[in-house]
Coordinates of C-alpha atoms and ligand atoms in Angstrom, one line a residue:
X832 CA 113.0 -106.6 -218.2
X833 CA 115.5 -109.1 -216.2
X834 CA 116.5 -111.8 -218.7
X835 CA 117.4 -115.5 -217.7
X836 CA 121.0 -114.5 -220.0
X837 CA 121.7 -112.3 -221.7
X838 CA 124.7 -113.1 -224.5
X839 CA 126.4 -110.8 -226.8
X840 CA 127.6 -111.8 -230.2
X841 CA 125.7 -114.0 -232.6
X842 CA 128.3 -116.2 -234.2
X843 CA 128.9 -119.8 -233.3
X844 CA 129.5 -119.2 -229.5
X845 CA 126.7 -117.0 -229.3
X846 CA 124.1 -118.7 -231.3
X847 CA 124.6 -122.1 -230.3
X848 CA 124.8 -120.9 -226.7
X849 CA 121.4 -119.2 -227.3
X850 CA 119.4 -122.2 -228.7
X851 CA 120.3 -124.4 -225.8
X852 CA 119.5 -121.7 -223.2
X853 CA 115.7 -121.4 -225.0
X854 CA 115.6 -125.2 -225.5
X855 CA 115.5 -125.3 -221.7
X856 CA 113.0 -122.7 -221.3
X857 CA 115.3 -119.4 -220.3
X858 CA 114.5 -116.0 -221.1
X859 CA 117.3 -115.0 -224.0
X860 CA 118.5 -111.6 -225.2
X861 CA 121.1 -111.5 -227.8
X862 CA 122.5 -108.4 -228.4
X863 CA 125.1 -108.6 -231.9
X864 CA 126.6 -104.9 -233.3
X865 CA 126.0 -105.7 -236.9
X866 CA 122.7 -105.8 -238.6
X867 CA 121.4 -108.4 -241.1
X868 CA 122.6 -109.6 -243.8
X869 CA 120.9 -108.1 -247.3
X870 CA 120.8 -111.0 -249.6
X871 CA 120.9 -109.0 -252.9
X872 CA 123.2 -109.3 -255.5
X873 CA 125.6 -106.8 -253.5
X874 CA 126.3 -110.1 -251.6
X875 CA 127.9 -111.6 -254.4
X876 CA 129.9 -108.6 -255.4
X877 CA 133.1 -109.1 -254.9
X878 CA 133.8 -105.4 -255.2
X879 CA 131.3 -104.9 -252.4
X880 CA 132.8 -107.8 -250.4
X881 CA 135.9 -108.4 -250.8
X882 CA 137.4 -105.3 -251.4
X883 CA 134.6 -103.0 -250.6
X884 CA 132.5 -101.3 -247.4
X885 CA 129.3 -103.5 -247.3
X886 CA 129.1 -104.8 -244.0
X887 CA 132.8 -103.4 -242.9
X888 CA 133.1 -103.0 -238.7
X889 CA 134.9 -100.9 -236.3
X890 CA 138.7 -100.9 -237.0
X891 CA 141.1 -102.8 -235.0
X892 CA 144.5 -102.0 -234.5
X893 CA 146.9 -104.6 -235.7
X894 CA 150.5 -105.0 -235.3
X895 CA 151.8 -108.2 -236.5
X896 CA 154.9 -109.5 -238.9
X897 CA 157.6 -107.3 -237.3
X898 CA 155.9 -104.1 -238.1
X899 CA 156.7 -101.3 -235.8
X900 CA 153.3 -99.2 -235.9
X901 CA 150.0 -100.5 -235.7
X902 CA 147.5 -100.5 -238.6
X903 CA 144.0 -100.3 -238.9
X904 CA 142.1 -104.0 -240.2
X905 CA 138.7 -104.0 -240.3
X906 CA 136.2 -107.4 -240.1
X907 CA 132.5 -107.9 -241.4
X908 CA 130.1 -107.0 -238.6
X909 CA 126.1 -109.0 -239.2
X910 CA 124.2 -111.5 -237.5
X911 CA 125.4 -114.6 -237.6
X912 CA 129.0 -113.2 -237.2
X913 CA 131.8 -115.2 -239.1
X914 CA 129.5 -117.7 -240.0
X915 CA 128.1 -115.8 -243.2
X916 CA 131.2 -115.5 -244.5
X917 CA 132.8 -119.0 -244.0
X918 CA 133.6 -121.5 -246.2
X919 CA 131.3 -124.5 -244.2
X920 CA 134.3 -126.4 -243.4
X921 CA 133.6 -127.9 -240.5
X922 CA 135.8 -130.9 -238.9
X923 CA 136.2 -132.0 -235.6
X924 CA 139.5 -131.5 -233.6
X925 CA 141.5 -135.1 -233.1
X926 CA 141.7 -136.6 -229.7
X927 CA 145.5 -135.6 -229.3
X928 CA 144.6 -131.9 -230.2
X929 CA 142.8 -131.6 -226.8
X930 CA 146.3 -133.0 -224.5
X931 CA 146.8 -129.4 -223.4
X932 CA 142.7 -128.7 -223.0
X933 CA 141.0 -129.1 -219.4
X934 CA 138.2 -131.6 -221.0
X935 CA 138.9 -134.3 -223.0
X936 CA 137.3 -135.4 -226.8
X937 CA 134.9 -137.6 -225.5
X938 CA 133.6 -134.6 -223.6
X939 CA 133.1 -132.7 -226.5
X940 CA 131.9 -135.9 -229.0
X941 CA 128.2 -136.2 -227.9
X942 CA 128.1 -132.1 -228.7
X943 CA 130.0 -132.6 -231.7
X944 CA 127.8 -134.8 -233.1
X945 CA 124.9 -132.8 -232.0
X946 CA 126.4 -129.6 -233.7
X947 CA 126.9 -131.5 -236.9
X948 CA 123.2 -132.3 -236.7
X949 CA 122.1 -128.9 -236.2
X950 CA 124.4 -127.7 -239.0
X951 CA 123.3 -130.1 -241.3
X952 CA 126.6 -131.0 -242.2
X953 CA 127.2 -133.4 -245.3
X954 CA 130.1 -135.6 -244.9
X955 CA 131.6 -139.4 -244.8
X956 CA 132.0 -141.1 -241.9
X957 CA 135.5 -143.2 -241.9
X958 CA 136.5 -141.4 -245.3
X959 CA 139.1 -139.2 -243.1
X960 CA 142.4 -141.5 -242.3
X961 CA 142.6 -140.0 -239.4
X962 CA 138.6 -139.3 -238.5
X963 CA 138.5 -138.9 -234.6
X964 CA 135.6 -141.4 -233.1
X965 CA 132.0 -141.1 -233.7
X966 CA 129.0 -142.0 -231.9
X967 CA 126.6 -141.3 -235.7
X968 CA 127.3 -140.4 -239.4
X969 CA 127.5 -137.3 -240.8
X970 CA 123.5 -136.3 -241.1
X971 CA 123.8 -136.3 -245.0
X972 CA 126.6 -137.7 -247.4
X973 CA 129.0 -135.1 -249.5
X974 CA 128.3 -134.6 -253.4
X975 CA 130.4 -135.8 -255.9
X976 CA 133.4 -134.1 -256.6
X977 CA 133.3 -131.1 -259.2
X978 CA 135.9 -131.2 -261.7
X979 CA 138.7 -129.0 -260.2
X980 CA 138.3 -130.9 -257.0
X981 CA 138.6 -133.7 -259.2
X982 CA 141.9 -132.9 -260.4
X983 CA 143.3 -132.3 -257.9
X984 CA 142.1 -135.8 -255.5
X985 CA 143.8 -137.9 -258.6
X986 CA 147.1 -135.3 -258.3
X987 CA 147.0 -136.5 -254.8
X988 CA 146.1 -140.2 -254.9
X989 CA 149.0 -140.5 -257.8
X990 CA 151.4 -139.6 -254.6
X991 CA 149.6 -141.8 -252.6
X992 CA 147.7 -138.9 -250.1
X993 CA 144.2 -140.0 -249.0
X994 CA 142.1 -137.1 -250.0
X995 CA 138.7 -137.3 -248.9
X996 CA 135.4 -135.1 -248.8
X997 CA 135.7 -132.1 -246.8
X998 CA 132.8 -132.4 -244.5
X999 CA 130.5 -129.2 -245.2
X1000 CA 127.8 -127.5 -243.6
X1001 CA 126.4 -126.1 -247.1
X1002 CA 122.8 -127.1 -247.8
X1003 CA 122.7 -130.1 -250.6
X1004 CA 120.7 -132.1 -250.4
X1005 CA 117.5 -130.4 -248.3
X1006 CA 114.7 -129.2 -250.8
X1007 CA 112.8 -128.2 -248.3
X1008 CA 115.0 -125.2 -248.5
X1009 CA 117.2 -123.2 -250.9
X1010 CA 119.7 -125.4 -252.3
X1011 CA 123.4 -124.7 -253.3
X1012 CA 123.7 -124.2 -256.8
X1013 CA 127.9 -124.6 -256.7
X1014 CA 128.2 -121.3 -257.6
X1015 CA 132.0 -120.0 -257.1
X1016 CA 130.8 -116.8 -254.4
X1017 CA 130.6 -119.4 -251.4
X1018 CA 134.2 -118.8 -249.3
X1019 CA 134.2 -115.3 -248.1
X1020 CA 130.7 -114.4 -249.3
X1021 CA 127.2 -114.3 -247.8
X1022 CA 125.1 -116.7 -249.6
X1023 CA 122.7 -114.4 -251.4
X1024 CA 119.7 -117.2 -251.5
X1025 CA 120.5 -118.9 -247.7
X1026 CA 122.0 -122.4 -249.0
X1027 CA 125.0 -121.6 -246.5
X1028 CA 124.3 -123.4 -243.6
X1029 CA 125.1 -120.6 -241.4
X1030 CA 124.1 -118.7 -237.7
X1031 CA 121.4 -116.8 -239.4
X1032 CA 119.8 -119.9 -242.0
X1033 CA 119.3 -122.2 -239.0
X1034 CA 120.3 -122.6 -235.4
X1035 CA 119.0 -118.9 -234.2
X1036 CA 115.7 -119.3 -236.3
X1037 CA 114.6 -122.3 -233.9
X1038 CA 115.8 -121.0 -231.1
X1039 CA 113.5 -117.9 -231.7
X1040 CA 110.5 -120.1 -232.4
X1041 CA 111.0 -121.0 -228.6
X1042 CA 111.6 -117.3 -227.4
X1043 CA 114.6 -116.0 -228.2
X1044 CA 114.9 -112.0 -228.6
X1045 CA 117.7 -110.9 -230.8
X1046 CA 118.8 -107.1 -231.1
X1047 CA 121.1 -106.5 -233.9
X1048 CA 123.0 -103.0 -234.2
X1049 CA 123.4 -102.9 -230.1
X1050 CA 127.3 -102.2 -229.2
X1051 CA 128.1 -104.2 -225.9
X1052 CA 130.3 -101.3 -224.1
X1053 CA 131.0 -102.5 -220.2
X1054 CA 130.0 -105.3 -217.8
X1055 CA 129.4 -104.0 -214.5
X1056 CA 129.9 -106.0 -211.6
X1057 CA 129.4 -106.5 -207.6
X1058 CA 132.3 -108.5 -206.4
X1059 CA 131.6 -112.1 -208.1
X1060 CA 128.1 -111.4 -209.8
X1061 CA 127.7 -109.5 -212.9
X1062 CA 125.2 -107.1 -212.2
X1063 CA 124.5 -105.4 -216.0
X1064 CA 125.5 -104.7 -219.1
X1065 CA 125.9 -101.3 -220.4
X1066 CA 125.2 -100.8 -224.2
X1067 CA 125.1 -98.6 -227.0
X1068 CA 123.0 -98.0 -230.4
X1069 CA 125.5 -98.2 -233.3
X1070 CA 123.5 -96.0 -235.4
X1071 CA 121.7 -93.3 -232.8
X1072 CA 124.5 -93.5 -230.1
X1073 CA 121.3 -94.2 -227.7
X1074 CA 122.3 -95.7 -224.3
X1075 CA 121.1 -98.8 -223.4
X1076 CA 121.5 -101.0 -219.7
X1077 CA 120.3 -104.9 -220.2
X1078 CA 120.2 -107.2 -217.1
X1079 CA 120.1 -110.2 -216.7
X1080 CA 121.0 -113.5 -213.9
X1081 CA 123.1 -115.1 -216.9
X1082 CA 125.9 -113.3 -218.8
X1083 CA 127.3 -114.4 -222.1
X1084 CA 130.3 -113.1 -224.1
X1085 CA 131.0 -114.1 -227.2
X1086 CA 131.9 -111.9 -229.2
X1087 CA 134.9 -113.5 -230.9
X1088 CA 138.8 -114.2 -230.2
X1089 CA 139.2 -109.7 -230.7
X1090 CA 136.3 -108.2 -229.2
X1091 CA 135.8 -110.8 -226.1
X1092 CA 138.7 -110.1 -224.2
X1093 CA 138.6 -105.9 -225.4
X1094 CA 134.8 -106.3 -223.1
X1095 CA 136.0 -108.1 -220.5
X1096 CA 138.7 -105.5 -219.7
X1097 CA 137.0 -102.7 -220.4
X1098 CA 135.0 -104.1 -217.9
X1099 CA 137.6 -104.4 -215.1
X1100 CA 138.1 -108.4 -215.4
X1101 CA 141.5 -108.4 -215.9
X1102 CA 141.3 -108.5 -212.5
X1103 CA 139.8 -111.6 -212.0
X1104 CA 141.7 -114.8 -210.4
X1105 CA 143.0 -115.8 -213.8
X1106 CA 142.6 -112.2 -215.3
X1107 CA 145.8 -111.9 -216.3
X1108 CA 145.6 -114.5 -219.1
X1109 CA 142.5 -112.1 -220.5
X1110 CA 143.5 -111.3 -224.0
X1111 CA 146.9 -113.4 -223.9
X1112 CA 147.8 -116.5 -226.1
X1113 CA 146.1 -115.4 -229.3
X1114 CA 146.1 -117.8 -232.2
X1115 CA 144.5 -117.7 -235.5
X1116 CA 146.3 -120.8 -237.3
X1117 CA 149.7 -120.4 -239.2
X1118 CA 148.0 -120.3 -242.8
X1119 CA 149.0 -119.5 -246.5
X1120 CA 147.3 -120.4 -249.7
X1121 CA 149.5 -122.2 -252.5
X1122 CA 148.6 -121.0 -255.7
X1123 CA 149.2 -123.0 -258.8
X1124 CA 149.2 -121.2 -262.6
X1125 CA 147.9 -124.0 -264.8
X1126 CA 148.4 -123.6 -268.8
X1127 CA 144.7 -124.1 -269.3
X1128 CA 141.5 -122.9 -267.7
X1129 CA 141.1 -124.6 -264.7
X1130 CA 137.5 -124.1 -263.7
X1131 CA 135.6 -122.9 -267.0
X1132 CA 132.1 -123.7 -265.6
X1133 CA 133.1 -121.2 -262.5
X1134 CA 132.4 -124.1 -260.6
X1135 CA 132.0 -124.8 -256.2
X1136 CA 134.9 -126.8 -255.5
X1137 CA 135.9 -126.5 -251.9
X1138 CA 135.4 -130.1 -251.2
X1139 CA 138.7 -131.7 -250.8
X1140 CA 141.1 -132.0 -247.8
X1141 CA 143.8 -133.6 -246.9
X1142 CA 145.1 -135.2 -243.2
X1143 CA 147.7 -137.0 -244.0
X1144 CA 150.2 -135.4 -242.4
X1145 CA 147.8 -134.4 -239.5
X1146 CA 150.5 -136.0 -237.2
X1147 CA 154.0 -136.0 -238.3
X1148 CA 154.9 -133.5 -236.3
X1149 CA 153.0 -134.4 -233.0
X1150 CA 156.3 -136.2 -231.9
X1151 CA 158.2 -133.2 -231.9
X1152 CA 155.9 -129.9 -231.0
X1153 CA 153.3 -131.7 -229.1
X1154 CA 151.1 -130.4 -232.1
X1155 CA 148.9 -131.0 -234.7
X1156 CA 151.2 -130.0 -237.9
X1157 CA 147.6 -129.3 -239.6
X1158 CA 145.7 -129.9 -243.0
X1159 CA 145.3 -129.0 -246.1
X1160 CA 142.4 -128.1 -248.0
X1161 CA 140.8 -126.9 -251.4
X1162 CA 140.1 -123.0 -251.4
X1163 CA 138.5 -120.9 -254.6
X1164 CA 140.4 -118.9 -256.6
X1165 CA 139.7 -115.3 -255.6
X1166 CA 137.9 -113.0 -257.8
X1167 CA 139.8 -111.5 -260.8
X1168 CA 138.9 -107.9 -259.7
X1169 CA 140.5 -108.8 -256.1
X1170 CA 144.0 -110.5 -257.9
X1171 CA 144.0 -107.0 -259.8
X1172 CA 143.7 -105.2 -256.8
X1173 CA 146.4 -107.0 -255.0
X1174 CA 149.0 -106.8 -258.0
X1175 CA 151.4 -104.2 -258.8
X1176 CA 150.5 -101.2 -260.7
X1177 CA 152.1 -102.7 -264.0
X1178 CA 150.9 -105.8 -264.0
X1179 CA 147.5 -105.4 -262.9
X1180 CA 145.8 -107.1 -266.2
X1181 CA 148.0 -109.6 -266.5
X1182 CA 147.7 -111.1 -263.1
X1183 CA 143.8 -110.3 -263.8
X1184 CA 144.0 -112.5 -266.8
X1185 CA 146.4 -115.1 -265.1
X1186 CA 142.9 -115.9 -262.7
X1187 CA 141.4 -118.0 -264.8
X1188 CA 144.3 -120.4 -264.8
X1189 CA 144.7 -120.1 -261.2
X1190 CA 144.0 -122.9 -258.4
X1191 CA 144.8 -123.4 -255.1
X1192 CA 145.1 -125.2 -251.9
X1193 CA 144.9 -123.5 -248.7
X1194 CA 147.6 -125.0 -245.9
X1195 CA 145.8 -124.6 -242.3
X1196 CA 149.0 -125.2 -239.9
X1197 CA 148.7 -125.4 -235.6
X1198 CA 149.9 -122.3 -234.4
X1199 CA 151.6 -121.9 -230.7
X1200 CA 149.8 -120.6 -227.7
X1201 CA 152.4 -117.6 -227.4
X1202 CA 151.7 -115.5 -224.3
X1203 CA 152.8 -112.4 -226.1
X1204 CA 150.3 -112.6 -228.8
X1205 CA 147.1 -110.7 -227.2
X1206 CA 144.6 -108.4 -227.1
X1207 CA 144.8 -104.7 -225.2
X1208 CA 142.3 -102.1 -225.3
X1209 CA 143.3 -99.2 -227.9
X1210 CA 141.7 -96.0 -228.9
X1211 CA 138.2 -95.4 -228.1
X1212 CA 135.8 -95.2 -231.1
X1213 CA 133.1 -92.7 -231.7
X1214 CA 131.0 -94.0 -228.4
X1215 CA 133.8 -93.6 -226.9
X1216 CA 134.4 -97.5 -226.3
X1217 CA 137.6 -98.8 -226.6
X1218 CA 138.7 -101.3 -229.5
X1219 CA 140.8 -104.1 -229.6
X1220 CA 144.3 -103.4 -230.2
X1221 CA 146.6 -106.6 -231.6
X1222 CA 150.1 -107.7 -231.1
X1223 CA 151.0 -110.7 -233.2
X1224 CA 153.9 -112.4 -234.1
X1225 CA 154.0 -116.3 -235.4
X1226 CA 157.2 -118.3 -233.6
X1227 CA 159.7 -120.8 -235.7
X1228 CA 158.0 -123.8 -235.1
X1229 CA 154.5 -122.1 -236.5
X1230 CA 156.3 -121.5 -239.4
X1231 CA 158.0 -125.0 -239.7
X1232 CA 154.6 -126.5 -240.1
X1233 CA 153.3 -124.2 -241.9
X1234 CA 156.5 -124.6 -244.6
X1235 CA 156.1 -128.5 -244.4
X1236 CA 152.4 -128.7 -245.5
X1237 CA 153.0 -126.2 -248.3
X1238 CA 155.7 -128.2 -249.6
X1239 CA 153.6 -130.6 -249.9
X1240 CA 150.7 -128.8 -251.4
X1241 CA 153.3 -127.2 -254.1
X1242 CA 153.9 -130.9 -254.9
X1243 CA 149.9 -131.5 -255.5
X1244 CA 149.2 -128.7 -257.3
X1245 CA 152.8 -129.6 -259.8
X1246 CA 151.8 -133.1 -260.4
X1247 CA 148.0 -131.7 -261.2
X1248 CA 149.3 -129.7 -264.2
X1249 CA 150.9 -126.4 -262.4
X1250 CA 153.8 -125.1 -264.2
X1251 CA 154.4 -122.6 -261.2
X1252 CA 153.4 -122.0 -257.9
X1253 CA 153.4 -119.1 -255.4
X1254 CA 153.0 -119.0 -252.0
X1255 CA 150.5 -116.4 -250.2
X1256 CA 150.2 -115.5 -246.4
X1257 CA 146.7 -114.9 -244.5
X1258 CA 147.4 -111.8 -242.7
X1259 CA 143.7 -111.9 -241.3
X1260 CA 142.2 -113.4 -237.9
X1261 CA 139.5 -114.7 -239.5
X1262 CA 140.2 -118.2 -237.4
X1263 CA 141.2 -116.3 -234.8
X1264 CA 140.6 -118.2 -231.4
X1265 CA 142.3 -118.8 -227.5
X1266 CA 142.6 -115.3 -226.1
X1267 CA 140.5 -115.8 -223.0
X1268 CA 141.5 -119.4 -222.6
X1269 CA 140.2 -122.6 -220.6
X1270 CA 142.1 -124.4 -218.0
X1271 CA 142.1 -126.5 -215.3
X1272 CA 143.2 -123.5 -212.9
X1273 CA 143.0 -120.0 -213.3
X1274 CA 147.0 -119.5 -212.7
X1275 CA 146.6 -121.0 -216.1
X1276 CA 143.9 -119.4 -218.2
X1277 CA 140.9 -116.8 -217.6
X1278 CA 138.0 -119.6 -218.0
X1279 CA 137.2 -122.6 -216.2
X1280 CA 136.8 -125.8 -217.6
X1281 CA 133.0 -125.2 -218.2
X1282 CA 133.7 -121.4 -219.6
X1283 CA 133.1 -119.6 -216.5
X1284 CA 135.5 -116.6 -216.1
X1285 CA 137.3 -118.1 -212.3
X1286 CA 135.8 -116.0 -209.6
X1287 CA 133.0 -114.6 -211.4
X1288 CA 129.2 -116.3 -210.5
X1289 CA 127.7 -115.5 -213.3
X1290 CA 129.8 -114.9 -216.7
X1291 CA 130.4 -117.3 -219.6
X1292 CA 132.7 -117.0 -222.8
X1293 CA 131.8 -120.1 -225.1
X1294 CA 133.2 -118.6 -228.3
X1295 CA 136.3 -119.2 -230.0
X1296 CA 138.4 -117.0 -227.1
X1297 CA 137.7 -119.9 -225.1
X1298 CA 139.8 -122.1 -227.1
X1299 CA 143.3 -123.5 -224.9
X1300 CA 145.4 -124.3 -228.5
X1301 CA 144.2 -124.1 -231.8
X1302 CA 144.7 -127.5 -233.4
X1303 CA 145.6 -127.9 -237.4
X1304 CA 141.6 -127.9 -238.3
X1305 CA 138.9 -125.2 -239.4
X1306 CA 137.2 -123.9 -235.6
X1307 CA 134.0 -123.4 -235.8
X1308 CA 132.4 -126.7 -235.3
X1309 CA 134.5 -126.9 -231.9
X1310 CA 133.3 -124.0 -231.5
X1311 CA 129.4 -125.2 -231.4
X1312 CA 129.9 -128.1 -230.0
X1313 CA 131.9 -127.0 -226.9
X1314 CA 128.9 -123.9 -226.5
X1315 CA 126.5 -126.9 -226.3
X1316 CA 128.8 -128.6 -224.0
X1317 CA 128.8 -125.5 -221.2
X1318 CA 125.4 -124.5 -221.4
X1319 CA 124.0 -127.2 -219.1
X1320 CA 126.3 -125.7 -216.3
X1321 CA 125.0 -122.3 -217.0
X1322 CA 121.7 -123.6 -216.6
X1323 CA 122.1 -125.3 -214.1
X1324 CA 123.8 -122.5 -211.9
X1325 CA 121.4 -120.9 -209.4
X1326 CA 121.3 -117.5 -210.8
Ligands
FAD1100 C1 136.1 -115.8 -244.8 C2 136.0 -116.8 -243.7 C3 136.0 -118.1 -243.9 C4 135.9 -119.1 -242.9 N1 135.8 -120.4 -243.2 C5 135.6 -121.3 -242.2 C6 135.3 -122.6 -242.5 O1 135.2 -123.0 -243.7 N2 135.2 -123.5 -241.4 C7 135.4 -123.1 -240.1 O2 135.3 -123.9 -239.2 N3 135.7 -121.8 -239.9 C8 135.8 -120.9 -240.9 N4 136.0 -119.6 -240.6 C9 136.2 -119.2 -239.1 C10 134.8 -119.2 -238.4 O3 133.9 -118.4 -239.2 C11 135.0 -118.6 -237.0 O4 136.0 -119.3 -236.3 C12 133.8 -118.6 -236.2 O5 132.7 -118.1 -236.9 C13 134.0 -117.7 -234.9 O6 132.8 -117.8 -234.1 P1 132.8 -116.9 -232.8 O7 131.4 -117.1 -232.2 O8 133.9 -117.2 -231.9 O9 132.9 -115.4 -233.2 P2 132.3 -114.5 -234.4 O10 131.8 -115.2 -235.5 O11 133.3 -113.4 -234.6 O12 131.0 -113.8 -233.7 C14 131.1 -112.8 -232.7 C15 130.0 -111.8 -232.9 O13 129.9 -110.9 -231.9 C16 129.7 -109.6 -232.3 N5 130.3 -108.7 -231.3 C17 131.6 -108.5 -231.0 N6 131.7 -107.6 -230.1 C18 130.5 -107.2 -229.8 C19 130.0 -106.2 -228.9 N7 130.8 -105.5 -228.1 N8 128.7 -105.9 -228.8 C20 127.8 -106.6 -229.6 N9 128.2 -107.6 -230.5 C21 129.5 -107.8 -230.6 C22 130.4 -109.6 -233.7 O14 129.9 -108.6 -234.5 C23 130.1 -111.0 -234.2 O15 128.9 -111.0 -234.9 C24 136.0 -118.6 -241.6 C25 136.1 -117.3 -241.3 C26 136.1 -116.3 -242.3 C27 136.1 -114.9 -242.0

């Protein structure tokens, strides 16, 4: 069957890519390499999910913090992609975050606020000192404040922060649905009953009420081309290792900031007028988590409170870097059995025991487009299809920022009752975004200004990859909205 597109990956880019393409009456295939979700208790194991094999994917190679060899880090592969893991953060980028993007925010705002419809994300309009221009209100208002959020807004308002609801794409407030019971297993998790309002609750389910075909468990291995037109897309069967060929007039990658650039140049595209940026300037935000031990419990009820964030220091930095310096933001504590796991042999119970009197803030800081960060092809995998192999280093001024908003989240978490804090790196890419790369000519990045890889007819990357800089807030809702941004040139494109 010839599709109108054909789109691999079924996270934000892909799903939100997909619904607009069925919206205007196009034939869809979307092809993702994991299968769906369970929703069984399994999903909020944290044995199973944090530290287990549940839904684990491929290995990727990664070699990152001055390591000489690489090692092997594995990511959740389902439908619905990131999404059913995230935390439902999702904030729009700032005007000034876009300088060094070939669109502007007022491109993006009319998607944005579409995207926050579609997500159903609860929020306050104006509550954010430095909330970026808006054409409606958030579709619902954010819930009160739980009591470890609490404590930690009047830590902040004593030294005269602005903390405000973090807007959330969690479902509230609809009873026509599952609602969120504030259950701690949110961040990191599936949501066993479906109050997470991610790529597998809502935006694909309409877009397959108007035709959409999604085939989970199908490995995209190769694009194959004829000078500018992709011609089709070679596949495998994760499980039978059956061979598969889809075609298509439309094709869409997006199968996030790793695995978009390892297709493209396992398909040859490197070679493409702006082929050489394929895989380069890989960011994934400069990020570490500030814990704070408390000398009582500080969330008995096991409690949701990922609802606070903090921009108040969005821009002192902008001067300098030509940066956002970024934001920080409530996070859960992790799961005792995952501090035990992480602690030294000796003192495994006690840092078990210490969880209870754990909380923590989570520093998201702007990290530099470095051209030597990037995505190669590495060993092939059982099919024979080769994975994404990582090289990844953060520069001086990632860490500057990074050290400037967790001074300042040390400071919150003290004056909210901490008698120590310790400071914890993310080592993972799970906002990993920008290796592909938008821009206004392809001696400057792989994509055009619409997503289309320069010089190809045909081919699309509205995922994270597309991203030109990473700006200091959560990705995802960029993400959608700049998917529903580009799809009206994909239509529109006489395939
Ligand atoms: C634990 C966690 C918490 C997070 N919390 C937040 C948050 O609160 N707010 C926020 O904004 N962001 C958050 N993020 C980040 C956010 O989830 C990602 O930025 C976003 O989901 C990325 O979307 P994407 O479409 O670029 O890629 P992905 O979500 O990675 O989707 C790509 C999909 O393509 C599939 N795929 C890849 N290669 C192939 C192939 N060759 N063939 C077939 N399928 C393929 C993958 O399996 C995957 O399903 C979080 C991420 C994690 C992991």
């Amino acid at each position: 069957m010839l599709y109108d597109a054909v789109i691999v990956g079924s996270g934000f880019g892909g799903a939100f890519t997909a619904l607009a393409l069925t919206e205007a009456g196009l034939r869809v295939l979307l092809l993702e390499r994991g299968q769906p979700v369970a929703r069984d208790d399994g999903d909020w194991d944290p044995r199973q999910i944090l530290l287990g094999e549940r839904y684990r994917g491929a290995p990727v190679q990664v070699r990152q913090y001055g390591a000489r060899k690489y090692s092997d880090m594995h990511h959740h592969e389902v439908v619905g992609g990131s999404s059913v893991f995230y935390g439902g953060a999702s904030l729009r980028m700032r005007p000034a975050d876009l300088e060094r993007w070939p669109i502007t925010y007022d491109d993006l705002e009319p998607h944005y606020t579409r995207a926050e419809a579609l997500l159903d994300v609860h929020g306050i309009a104006g509550a954010d000192p430095h909330d970026p221009p808006r054409s409606a209100p958030y579709p619902r208002a954010s819930i009160d404040f739980t009591s470890p959020a609490k404590r930690i807004h009047d830590a902040a308002r004593t030294l005269g922060h602005r903390p405000f609801a973090l807007p959330m794409a969690l479902n509230f407030r609809d009873d026509s649905r599952p609602l969120c019971i504030l259950c701690n297993t949110c961040d990191g998790y599936p949501c066993r009953i479906e109050a997470k309002n991610d790529l597998t609750a809502t935006v694909p389910r309409q877009a397959q009420t108007q035709g959409l075909e999604i085939r989970a468990g199908v490995i995209a291995k190769r694009l194959v081309s004829d000078g500018a037109r992709v011609r089709e897309l070679e596949c495998v069967d994760g499980e039978t290792g059956e061979d598969y060929v889809f075609t298509g007039s439309r094709y869409i990658v997006a199968g996030g900031a790793l695995q978009t650039p390892a297709l493209l140049l396992r398909s040859g595209l490197g070679a493409t007028p702006g082929g050489r940026w394929v895989g380069r300037r890989l960011m994934r935000h400069c990020n570490a988590v500030v814990t704070g031990v408390f000398r009582k419990r500080t969330n008995p009820e096991a409690t949701f409170h990922k609802q606070l964030c903090f921009t108040d220091f969005y821009d002192d930095m902008r001067d300098r870097f030509g940066t956002a310096t970024g934001t920080i933001q409530d996070i859960y504590t992790p799961a005792r059995q995952v501090i035990e796991h992480h602690a030294p042999p000796g003192l495994r119970w006690a840092a078990g025991w210490l969880t209870a009197f754990m909380q923590n803030l989570l520093c998201i800081a702007e990290d530099d487009p470095r051209v030597d960060n990037r995505v190669t092809l590495g060993e092939p995998d059982r099919f024979g299809v080769a994975a994404p192999r990582v090289d990844h280093e953060y520069c001086a001024a990632d860490y500057e920022r990074r050290d400037y908003l967790v001074a300042r989240a040390r400071r919150v978490l003290q004056v909210a009752g901490a008698w120590t804090t310790r400071v914890y790196e993310i080592d993972s890419f799970s906002h990993g975004v920008g290796s592909v790369g938008m821009a206004s000519t392809p001696e400057q990045g792989a994509l055009d200004a619409q997503c289309k890889v320069w010089g190809m007819d045909n081919l699309w990357v509205p995922d994270g990859s597309a991203f030109s800089t990473s700006s200091g807030v959560n990705p995802s809702l960029t993400i959608a909205a700049n998917a529903l941004r580009v799809t009206p040139a994909m239509i529109a494109t006489n395939a």
